[in-house]
């Protein structure tokens, strides 16, 4: 395509009404097509999640969609079947837990984005889902682990142009599971993300 002549880049002509749930299935991969697909998916059904292979991209809606985070929805993703279920951050936690069970090796989930992108909310959603998946008979310590994250978020925050409560710290949260893959504890390490 010739951008100088006013022609748009190659478009994905076979785009479904709700966009492609996995962007690896786009016929033409370029920035405009990726952004257009995310926009179509978000506005078509209010879905903030889209796959790019095993990566879940979340568009911060700056609103809460309670229908996406019900107990029923959490349970649907306990046994994750990618072909049957829509893209969701729960898929990430389910994949990590399945990987731990199958390989008995540590798993990692990276939550990244700009200030105000929704990282804190995403971590809360992931931790709650992992706690449900790995729950044991003693749910009191699980509740304490999940409820501790907002407390940890309150330390070291500052106001930025995009976010009134932006963390200046990176956090590395480890959920500790026993040999039966049941949640028994957690550990959080912080590191300074900026220099003054």
XYZ file of N, CA and C in Angstrom:
588
model
N 0.836 -1.188 0.000
C 0.000 0.000 0.000
C 0.872 1.239 0.000
N 0.347 2.312 -0.561
C 1.085 3.564 -0.673
C 0.471 4.580 0.266
N 1.141 4.857 1.389
C 0.597 5.769 2.394
C 0.554 7.208 1.876
N 1.525 7.579 1.030
C 1.551 8.952 0.527
C 0.361 9.233 -0.384
N -0.117 8.230 -1.061
C -1.254 8.413 -1.961
C -2.591 8.329 -1.247
N -2.586 8.221 0.069
C -3.828 8.177 0.827
C -4.422 6.789 0.956
N -3.707 5.777 0.512
C -4.208 4.411 0.601
C -3.898 3.860 1.985
N -4.874 3.185 2.561
C -4.670 2.575 3.879
C -3.817 1.324 3.758
N -3.137 0.928 4.846
C -2.403 -0.342 4.826
C -3.375 -1.498 4.578
N -2.813 -2.653 4.224
C -3.649 -3.819 3.997
C -4.579 -4.038 5.186
N -5.836 -4.284 4.916
C -6.824 -4.474 5.965
C -7.188 -5.953 6.069
N -7.704 -6.322 7.195
C -8.168 -7.685 7.427
C -9.638 -7.742 7.037
N -9.873 -8.056 5.778
C -11.227 -7.977 5.212
C -12.196 -8.987 5.819
N -11.679 -10.070 6.332
C -12.562 -11.102 6.885
C -12.793 -10.936 8.385
N -12.630 -9.706 8.902
C -12.755 -9.476 10.336
C -14.183 -9.740 10.805
N -14.340 -10.580 11.824
C -15.674 -10.814 12.381
C -16.224 -9.536 13.019
N -17.519 -9.502 13.230
C -18.178 -8.330 13.804
C -17.589 -7.942 15.150
N -17.182 -8.950 15.936
C -16.606 -8.699 17.262
C -15.090 -8.712 17.246
N -14.470 -8.678 16.081
C -13.020 -8.702 15.986
C -12.467 -10.104 16.161
N -11.176 -10.239 15.982
C -10.506 -11.521 16.152
C -10.127 -11.702 17.613
N -10.556 -12.798 18.259
C -10.196 -13.011 19.665
C -8.705 -13.277 19.872
N -8.025 -13.777 18.827
C -6.583 -14.005 18.897
C -5.941 -13.279 17.720
N -5.106 -12.309 18.036
C -4.544 -11.477 16.974
C -3.523 -12.201 16.110
N -3.115 -13.412 16.485
C -2.232 -14.177 15.603
C -2.990 -14.678 14.378
N -4.315 -14.587 14.389
C -5.112 -15.020 13.245
C -5.391 -13.890 12.252
N -4.892 -12.686 12.528
C -5.043 -11.581 11.584
C -4.269 -11.907 10.303
N -4.853 -11.589 9.154
C -4.178 -11.830 7.881
C -3.003 -10.880 7.697
N -3.176 -9.636 8.131
C -2.150 -8.617 7.961
C -1.790 -8.070 9.338
N -0.518 -8.228 9.694
C -0.058 -7.774 11.005
C 0.724 -6.478 10.866
N 0.135 -5.418 11.326
C 0.803 -4.135 11.424
C 0.101 -3.368 12.531
N 0.726 -2.308 12.997
C 0.212 -1.592 14.168
C -1.240 -1.150 14.004
N -1.582 -0.622 12.856
C -2.948 -0.138 12.637
C -3.968 -1.274 12.738
N -3.620 -2.442 12.182
C -4.544 -3.582 12.230
C -4.724 -4.093 13.661
N -3.625 -4.136 14.415
C -3.705 -4.590 15.804
C -4.571 -3.650 16.635
N -4.326 -2.359 16.510
C -5.104 -1.375 17.269
C -6.570 -1.382 16.853
N -6.808 -1.541 15.549
C -8.194 -1.592 15.068
C -8.919 -2.812 15.645
N -8.245 -3.947 15.676
C -8.863 -5.155 16.223
C -9.200 -4.979 17.709
N -8.266 -4.405 18.476
C -8.535 -4.158 19.899
C -9.731 -3.226 20.069
N -9.807 -2.200 19.243
C -10.912 -1.239 19.311
C -12.238 -1.908 18.974
N -12.260 -2.684 17.890
C -13.487 -3.384 17.485
C -13.954 -4.307 18.597
N -13.030 -5.080 19.160
C -13.403 -6.019 20.237
C -13.953 -5.283 21.452
N -13.322 -4.187 21.808
C -13.756 -3.453 22.993
C -15.146 -2.856 22.794
N -15.372 -2.182 21.672
C -16.646 -1.498 21.467
C -17.767 -2.432 21.025
N -17.446 -3.582 20.441
C -18.489 -4.514 19.985
C -19.186 -5.199 21.155
N -18.421 -5.557 22.169
C -19.045 -6.286 23.274
C -18.550 -5.878 24.631
N -17.800 -4.800 24.695
C -17.276 -4.369 25.978
C -16.267 -5.350 26.540
N -15.590 -6.088 25.655
C -14.614 -7.072 26.113
C -13.223 -6.449 26.134
N -12.628 -6.328 27.312
C -11.306 -5.714 27.371
C -10.162 -6.673 27.060
N -10.444 -7.960 26.824
C -9.377 -8.950 26.667
C -9.289 -9.483 25.244
N -8.037 -9.628 24.778
C -7.754 -10.197 23.463
C -6.461 -10.988 23.586
N -6.403 -12.139 22.941
C -5.180 -12.941 22.941
C -4.228 -12.476 21.848
N -2.947 -12.659 22.109
C -1.901 -12.678 21.101
C -1.083 -13.906 21.462
N -1.469 -15.036 20.866
C -0.937 -16.352 21.241
C -1.244 -16.590 22.725
N -0.213 -16.790 23.565
C -0.449 -17.052 24.990
C -0.547 -15.784 25.829
N -0.350 -14.647 25.214
C -0.404 -13.366 25.921
C -1.831 -12.846 25.916
N -2.266 -12.319 27.059
C -3.578 -11.679 27.139
C -3.348 -10.169 27.182
N -3.913 -9.477 26.214
C -3.835 -8.014 26.188
C -5.127 -7.494 26.793
N -4.992 -6.604 27.755
C -6.157 -6.007 28.409
C -6.200 -4.518 28.098
N -7.347 -4.052 27.647
C -7.573 -2.625 27.428
C -8.322 -2.121 28.651
N -7.744 -1.158 29.363
C -8.385 -0.648 30.576
C -9.664 0.092 30.196
N -10.818 -0.410 30.634
C -12.085 0.247 30.288
C -12.423 1.413 31.213
N -11.636 1.594 32.271
C -11.908 2.619 33.285
C -13.337 2.481 33.820
N -13.790 1.251 33.869
C -15.104 0.905 34.435
C -15.031 -0.564 34.828
N -15.867 -0.959 35.757
C -15.895 -2.346 36.218
C -16.987 -3.093 35.474
N -16.659 -4.250 34.928
C -17.638 -5.099 34.243
C -17.926 -6.311 35.127
N -18.889 -6.205 36.029
C -19.110 -7.295 36.981
C -19.433 -8.632 36.318
N -20.028 -8.618 35.133
C -20.383 -9.863 34.453
C -19.140 -10.662 34.036
N -17.974 -10.008 33.984
C -16.753 -10.720 33.610
C -16.061 -11.386 34.789
N -16.492 -11.076 36.013
C -15.763 -11.547 37.184
C -16.666 -12.246 38.199
N -17.663 -12.926 37.726
C -18.585 -13.648 38.606
C -17.934 -14.960 39.069
N -18.505 -15.544 40.103
C -18.023 -16.849 40.562
C -18.175 -17.897 39.465
N -19.263 -17.801 38.701
C -19.490 -18.764 37.614
C -18.388 -18.644 36.561
N -18.028 -17.396 36.248
C -16.976 -17.167 35.255
C -15.645 -17.701 35.768
N -15.337 -17.476 37.038
C -14.092 -18.008 37.615
C -14.045 -19.521 37.487
N -15.177 -20.159 37.771
C -15.223 -21.620 37.723
C -15.096 -22.147 36.297
N -15.635 -21.406 35.321
C -15.508 -21.831 33.923
C -14.050 -21.957 33.519
N -13.219 -21.064 34.030
C -11.810 -21.049 33.644
C -10.956 -21.945 34.533
N -11.554 -22.674 35.469
C -10.777 -23.596 36.297
C -10.157 -24.684 35.429
N -10.959 -25.227 34.527
C -10.452 -26.189 33.549
C -10.485 -25.447 32.228
N -9.358 -24.891 31.875
C -9.286 -23.964 30.756
C -9.310 -24.686 29.419
N -10.290 -24.351 28.589
C -10.392 -24.871 27.229
C -10.421 -23.665 26.295
N -9.272 -23.337 25.757
C -9.125 -22.117 24.962
C -10.087 -22.057 23.777
N -10.380 -23.192 23.164
C -11.259 -23.189 21.994
C -12.705 -22.874 22.365
N -13.066 -23.077 23.621
C -14.454 -22.897 24.047
C -14.690 -21.572 24.770
N -13.651 -21.005 25.379
C -13.826 -19.826 26.216
C -13.232 -18.571 25.575
N -13.877 -17.456 25.841
C -13.418 -16.170 25.311
C -12.123 -15.740 26.005
N -11.337 -14.880 25.372
C -10.122 -14.371 26.017
C -10.454 -13.724 27.368
N -9.627 -14.018 28.354
C -9.862 -13.505 29.709
C -8.566 -13.607 30.488
N -8.385 -12.727 31.450
C -7.203 -12.788 32.305
C -7.209 -14.073 33.139
N -8.391 -14.651 33.367
C -8.460 -15.930 34.083
C -7.729 -17.034 33.324
N -7.640 -16.912 32.012
C -6.912 -17.905 31.223
C -5.439 -17.919 31.617
N -4.896 -16.758 31.944
C -3.492 -16.655 32.344
C -3.248 -17.396 33.653
N -4.112 -17.157 34.637
C -3.934 -17.831 35.930
C -4.156 -19.338 35.791
N -5.122 -19.736 34.987
C -5.365 -21.169 34.779
C -4.196 -21.837 34.079
N -3.635 -21.175 33.067
C -2.467 -21.730 32.364
C -1.272 -21.872 33.300
N -1.048 -20.873 34.137
C 0.078 -20.936 35.073
C -0.106 -22.089 36.050
N -1.317 -22.231 36.573
C -1.568 -23.306 37.539
C -1.433 -24.678 36.876
N -1.962 -24.814 35.662
C -1.840 -26.083 34.934
C -0.380 -26.406 34.661
N 0.396 -25.382 34.273
C 1.816 -25.594 34.031
C 2.549 -26.057 35.275
N 2.175 -25.492 36.422
C 2.783 -25.905 37.684
C 2.454 -27.360 37.993
N 1.182 -27.726 37.820
C 0.779 -29.104 38.098
C 1.462 -30.098 37.160
N 1.521 -29.756 35.873
C 2.053 -30.692 34.883
C 3.568 -30.828 34.934
N 4.274 -29.717 35.148
C 5.737 -29.750 35.057
C 6.438 -29.707 36.410
N 5.687 -29.336 37.467
C 6.279 -29.179 38.797
C 7.425 -28.161 38.779
N 7.346 -27.176 37.877
C 8.329 -26.100 37.843
C 7.619 -24.770 38.080
N 8.342 -23.839 38.670
C 7.775 -22.530 38.975
C 7.219 -21.869 37.720
N 6.157 -21.123 37.894
C 5.517 -20.390 36.808
C 5.585 -18.904 37.129
N 5.554 -18.069 36.117
C 5.592 -16.623 36.311
C 4.533 -15.964 35.443
N 3.914 -14.927 35.986
C 2.970 -14.107 35.244
C 3.499 -12.679 35.308
N 3.671 -12.057 34.160
C 4.145 -10.685 34.098
C 2.963 -9.784 33.754
N 2.723 -8.791 34.599
C 1.683 -7.796 34.354
C 2.404 -6.484 34.107
N 2.240 -5.941 32.926
C 3.005 -4.767 32.522
C 2.091 -3.746 31.860
N 2.461 -2.494 31.941
C 1.703 -1.443 31.274
C 2.095 -0.083 31.800
N 1.571 0.930 31.151
C 1.843 2.301 31.560
C 1.068 2.644 32.821
N 1.371 3.800 33.388
C 0.632 4.286 34.550
C -0.842 4.430 34.193
N -1.701 3.883 35.028
C -3.134 3.967 34.786
C -3.661 2.905 33.845
N -2.816 1.942 33.462
C -3.231 0.919 32.501
C -4.090 -0.173 33.135
N -4.135 -0.248 34.467
C -4.946 -1.262 35.128
C -4.147 -2.429 35.684
N -2.856 -2.245 35.881
C -2.015 -3.331 36.387
C -2.449 -3.795 37.775
N -2.728 -2.846 38.661
C -3.110 -3.201 40.035
C -4.395 -4.018 40.042
N -5.385 -3.595 39.285
C -6.648 -4.339 39.218
C -6.432 -5.721 38.619
N -5.597 -5.792 37.587
C -5.327 -7.083 36.957
C -4.667 -8.041 37.935
N -3.715 -7.545 38.733
C -3.058 -8.395 39.726
C -4.070 -8.880 40.761
N -4.967 -8.006 41.192
C -6.005 -8.422 42.156
C -6.867 -9.536 41.573
N -7.255 -9.387 40.314
C -8.098 -10.393 39.641
C -7.338 -11.708 39.522
N -6.071 -11.647 39.103
C -5.254 -12.858 38.972
C -5.066 -13.561 40.310
N -4.741 -12.791 41.356
C -4.508 -13.394 42.673
C -5.767 -14.051 43.210
N -6.906 -13.408 43.038
C -8.159 -13.993 43.518
C -8.465 -15.288 42.775
N -8.213 -15.306 41.475
C -8.485 -16.524 40.704
C -7.511 -17.636 41.069
N -6.230 -17.307 41.207
C -5.256 -18.318 41.620
C -5.573 -18.859 43.014
N -6.026 -17.987 43.900
C -6.392 -18.432 45.251
C -7.562 -19.403 45.186
N -8.525 -19.135 44.299
C -9.653 -20.061 44.140
C -9.184 -21.406 43.594
N -8.336 -21.361 42.572
C -7.846 -22.597 41.959
C -7.053 -23.422 42.964
N -6.185 -22.772 43.716
C -5.260 -23.475 44.611
C -5.757 -23.501 46.043
N -7.043 -23.279 46.245
C -7.567 -23.205 47.608
C -7.474 -24.556 48.305
N -7.337 -24.472 49.614
C -7.281 -25.667 50.450
C -8.406 -25.578 51.472
N -8.396 -26.472 52.417
C -9.450 -26.473 53.436
C -9.402 -25.222 54.311
N -8.211 -24.679 54.524
C -8.058 -23.492 55.359
C -8.116 -22.254 54.482
N -9.297 -21.672 54.356
C -9.457 -20.518 53.470
C -9.110 -19.204 54.146
N -8.847 -19.200 55.468
C -8.557 -17.942 56.159
C -7.240 -17.340 55.676
N -6.202 -18.162 55.493
C -4.934 -17.605 55.025
C -5.026 -17.172 53.565
N -5.853 -17.833 52.771
C -6.054 -17.431 51.378
C -6.697 -16.055 51.324
N -7.695 -15.842 52.152
C -8.367 -14.538 52.215
C -7.367 -13.451 52.615
N -6.494 -13.760 53.589
C -5.495 -12.776 54.024
C -4.507 -12.447 52.903
N -4.107 -13.450 52.141
C -3.170 -13.228 51.035
C -3.803 -12.312 49.987
N -5.010 -12.610 49.591
C -5.688 -11.815 48.558
C -5.971 -10.405 49.061
N -6.367 -10.284 50.323
C -6.704 -8.971 50.864
C -5.475 -8.129 51.195
N -4.289 -8.737 51.242
C -3.084 -7.973 51.561
C -2.606 -7.116 50.396
N -2.939 -7.475 49.171
C -2.432 -6.733 48.011
C -2.850 -5.264 48.020
N -4.125 -4.905 48.294
C -4.455 -3.471 48.337
C -3.686 -2.720 49.427
N -3.415 -3.378 50.541
C -2.637 -2.741 51.596
C -1.223 -2.463 51.108
N -0.617 -3.432 50.445
C 0.731 -3.246 49.923
C 0.769 -2.134 48.879
N -0.317 -1.993 48.115
C -0.383 -0.963 47.080
C -0.414 0.440 47.668
N -0.836 0.580 48.910
C -1.010 1.913 49.480
C 0.302 2.576 49.873
N 1.384 1.816 49.953
C 2.673 2.379 50.341
C 3.457 2.821 49.115
N 4.037 4.003 49.177
C 4.930 4.460 48.121
C 4.238 4.933 46.869
N 3.002 5.387 46.975
C 2.290 5.866 45.795
C 2.459 7.369 45.632
N 2.266 7.833 44.415
C 2.398 9.256 44.119
C 1.404 9.633 43.032
N 1.093 10.908 42.943
C 0.190 11.386 41.908
C 0.983 11.621 40.622
N 0.425 11.129 39.514
C 1.025 11.370 38.207
C -0.019 12.025 37.321
N 0.378 12.383 36.121
C -0.546 13.016 35.179
C -1.708 12.081 34.855
N -1.438 10.777 34.760
C -2.463 9.810 34.358
C -3.160 9.107 35.507
N -2.585 9.161 36.702
C -3.084 8.317 37.772
C -2.866 9.026 39.110
N -3.942 9.230 39.877
C -3.839 9.902 41.172
C -3.147 9.054 42.227
N -3.058 7.746 41.998
C -2.519 6.851 43.015
C -1.528 5.877 42.377
N -0.544 6.412 41.724
C 0.407 5.598 40.979
C 1.513 5.081 41.890
N 1.802 3.794 41.778
C 2.871 3.200 42.574
C 4.223 3.562 41.973
N 5.157 3.901 42.840
C 6.521 4.173 42.397
C 7.376 2.924 42.547
N 6.772 1.835 42.917
C 7.501 0.608 43.166
C 7.018 -0.504 42.254
N 7.947 -1.340 41.831
C 7.589 -2.587 41.188
C 7.385 -3.616 42.287
N 6.531 -4.573 42.041
C 6.269 -5.605 43.047
C 6.467 -6.983 42.437
N 7.130 -7.824 43.198
C 7.300 -9.212 42.817
C 6.581 -10.027 43.872
N 5.444 -10.585 43.509
C 4.613 -11.338 44.453
C 4.770 -12.822 44.161
N 5.161 -13.560 45.167
C 5.287 -15.012 45.044
C 4.154 -15.662 45.827
N 3.398 -16.497 45.156
C 2.411 -17.317 45.847
C 3.070 -18.667 46.081
N 3.067 -19.111 47.325
C 3.741 -20.355 47.690
C 2.716 -21.474 47.781
N 2.981 -22.542 47.026
C 2.092 -23.696 47.012
C 2.851 -24.902 47.524
N 2.134 -25.821 48.148
C 2.771 -27.025 48.662
C 2.904 -28.073 47.549
N 3.351 -29.261 47.891
C 3.573 -30.309 46.886
C 2.275 -30.787 46.245
N 1.139 -30.500 46.879
C -0.167 -30.838 46.306
C -0.759 -29.680 45.513
N 0.058 -28.662 45.253
C -0.365 -27.462 44.513
C -1.483 -26.722 45.233
N -1.401 -26.660 46.557
C -2.362 -25.907 47.356
C -1.663 -24.689 47.936
N -2.340 -23.566 47.920
C -1.788 -22.304 48.385
C -1.555 -22.346 49.892
N -0.315 -22.042 50.295
C 0.013 -22.064 51.720
C 0.583 -20.739 52.219
N 0.963 -19.840 51.313
C 1.511 -18.564 51.752
C 1.886 -17.690 50.574
N 2.426 -16.529 50.911
C 2.878 -15.620 49.855
C 4.014 -14.764 50.375
N 4.718 -14.150 49.446
C 5.816 -13.264 49.771
C 5.796 -12.144 48.741
N 6.072 -10.928 49.196
C 6.081 -9.788 48.284
C 7.391 -9.041 48.448
N 8.056 -8.779 47.327
C 9.266 -7.972 47.318
C 8.987 -6.725 46.497
N 9.490 -5.595 46.955
C 9.302 -4.358 46.206
C 10.650 -3.823 45.776
N 10.640 -3.086 44.700
C 11.843 -2.414 44.252
C 11.446 -1.071 43.670
N 12.283 -0.091 43.847
C 11.996 1.269 43.421
C 12.044 1.339 41.899
N 10.970 1.871 41.300
C 10.880 1.937 39.840
C 11.461 3.227 39.278
N 11.684 4.208 40.135
C 12.171 5.487 39.642
C 13.190 6.051 40.602
N 13.952 6.995 40.125
C 14.901 7.699 40.978
C 14.445 9.136 41.090
N 14.651 9.736 42.279
C 14.212 11.135 42.449
C 15.318 12.098 42.072
